Amino acid sequence: MIVGVGIDVVGVERFGRTLDRTPALRDRLFTPAERDLPLESLAARFAAKEAVAKALGAPAGLGWHDAEVERSASGRPVLRVSGTVAAAAAALGVTSWHVSLTHDAGVASAVVVAEALGQAATP
């Protein structure tokens, strides 16, 4: 059962300017494993973190580091949640995540689907 769907888009150039203007933002938004990725990948991961919040109904208090996009051996994006995000997901019965990232023509986007087995709460 689908608990929630989130989508977000980010202008890559604008996001880059924001990171340049506020250097501490990179550390605040991204885990150590994410921080050194190319700008397009960072923008897509930021979009994914925003999409995760939307899929969960945008509860207050989610930590940026508590949602991390990793790459599987095949290169497919995989969402790892912990802490505040994992707690919010558990409260809704979320048992698995699906994430898709893309970046083209100066725009990065992400779609996140939160899924539960059987009956789940709604955000």
XYZ file of C-alpha atoms in Angstrom:
123
model
C 0.000 0.000 0.000
C 1.307 3.463 -0.841
C 1.486 5.633 2.256
C 2.716 8.761 0.509
C 4.317 10.189 -2.610
C 6.626 13.181 -2.693
C 8.149 15.073 -5.598
C 10.495 18.045 -5.670
C 12.467 19.995 -8.255
C 15.578 22.120 -7.749
C 17.224 24.616 -10.076
C 20.819 23.386 -10.148
C 22.461 26.765 -10.799
C 20.390 28.507 -8.130
C 21.133 25.711 -5.647
C 24.854 26.069 -6.408
C 24.718 29.804 -5.756
C 22.983 29.139 -2.446
C 25.686 26.663 -1.392
C 28.402 29.145 -2.428
C 26.739 31.971 -0.497
C 26.228 29.831 2.640
C 29.113 27.336 2.874
C 27.897 25.783 6.148
C 24.682 24.753 4.394
C 26.443 21.868 2.632
C 27.334 20.303 5.995
C 23.877 20.988 7.424
C 22.001 19.379 4.498
C 24.236 16.488 3.487
C 25.901 13.547 5.183
C 29.676 13.153 4.860
C 29.126 10.532 2.136
C 27.004 12.962 0.088
C 28.915 16.252 0.494
C 31.595 15.814 -2.167
C 29.281 14.730 -4.990
C 28.941 16.894 -8.116
C 26.510 19.807 -7.867
C 23.842 18.099 -10.026
C 23.893 15.074 -7.720
C 23.676 17.268 -4.618
C 20.691 19.110 -6.065
C 18.956 15.812 -6.848
C 19.648 14.533 -3.335
C 18.285 17.731 -1.829
C 15.156 17.248 -3.948
C 14.941 13.666 -2.619
C 15.143 14.847 1.006
C 12.346 17.342 0.328
C 10.314 14.634 -1.419
C 10.761 12.314 1.578
C 9.269 14.969 3.852
C 6.334 15.413 1.478
C 5.750 11.652 1.266
C 5.543 11.603 5.078
C 3.066 14.481 5.193
C 5.739 17.091 6.017
C 5.947 16.521 9.789
C 7.971 19.038 11.789
C 11.386 18.163 13.162
C 12.853 15.938 10.440
C 16.662 15.969 10.360
C 18.371 16.512 7.007
C 20.990 13.850 7.760
C 18.272 11.331 8.615
C 17.493 10.778 4.928
C 20.448 9.793 2.757
C 20.553 8.704 -0.864
C 23.135 6.027 -1.589
C 23.942 4.168 -4.778
C 23.472 0.438 -5.064
C 26.126 -1.676 -6.797
C 24.131 -1.278 -10.011
C 24.083 2.529 -9.648
C 20.415 2.688 -8.672
C 19.596 5.251 -5.954
C 18.633 3.778 -2.587
C 17.096 5.755 0.250
C 18.435 5.113 3.769
C 16.506 6.615 6.670
C 17.413 6.892 10.334
C 16.571 8.927 13.408
C 13.711 11.399 12.992
C 12.809 10.268 9.472
C 12.783 6.588 10.450
C 10.550 7.401 13.449
C 8.070 9.362 11.332
C 8.046 6.575 8.742
C 7.509 3.896 11.402
C 4.571 5.840 12.845
C 2.929 5.628 9.414
C 3.824 1.967 8.898
C 6.322 2.621 6.104
C 8.292 -0.540 5.363
C 10.028 0.375 2.107
C 11.013 3.326 -0.036
C 11.287 3.901 -3.769
C 13.307 6.828 -5.085
C 14.023 8.146 -8.551
C 16.448 11.001 -9.274
C 17.195 12.900 -12.441
C 18.963 16.039 -13.561
C 18.873 17.596 -17.005
C 18.721 21.070 -18.557
C 19.659 22.757 -15.293
C 16.946 21.106 -13.193
C 17.263 18.261 -10.701
C 14.221 16.361 -9.529
C 13.273 13.474 -7.294
C 10.226 11.324 -6.738
C 9.876 9.331 -3.518
C 7.248 6.711 -2.733
C 6.728 5.494 0.838
C 5.210 2.018 0.923
C 3.747 -0.159 3.686
C 2.835 -3.800 3.803
C -0.832 -4.211 4.703
C -2.706 -1.537 6.677
C -0.905 1.763 7.226
C -1.650 5.114 8.804
C -2.048 8.124 6.537
C 0.059 11.257 6.821
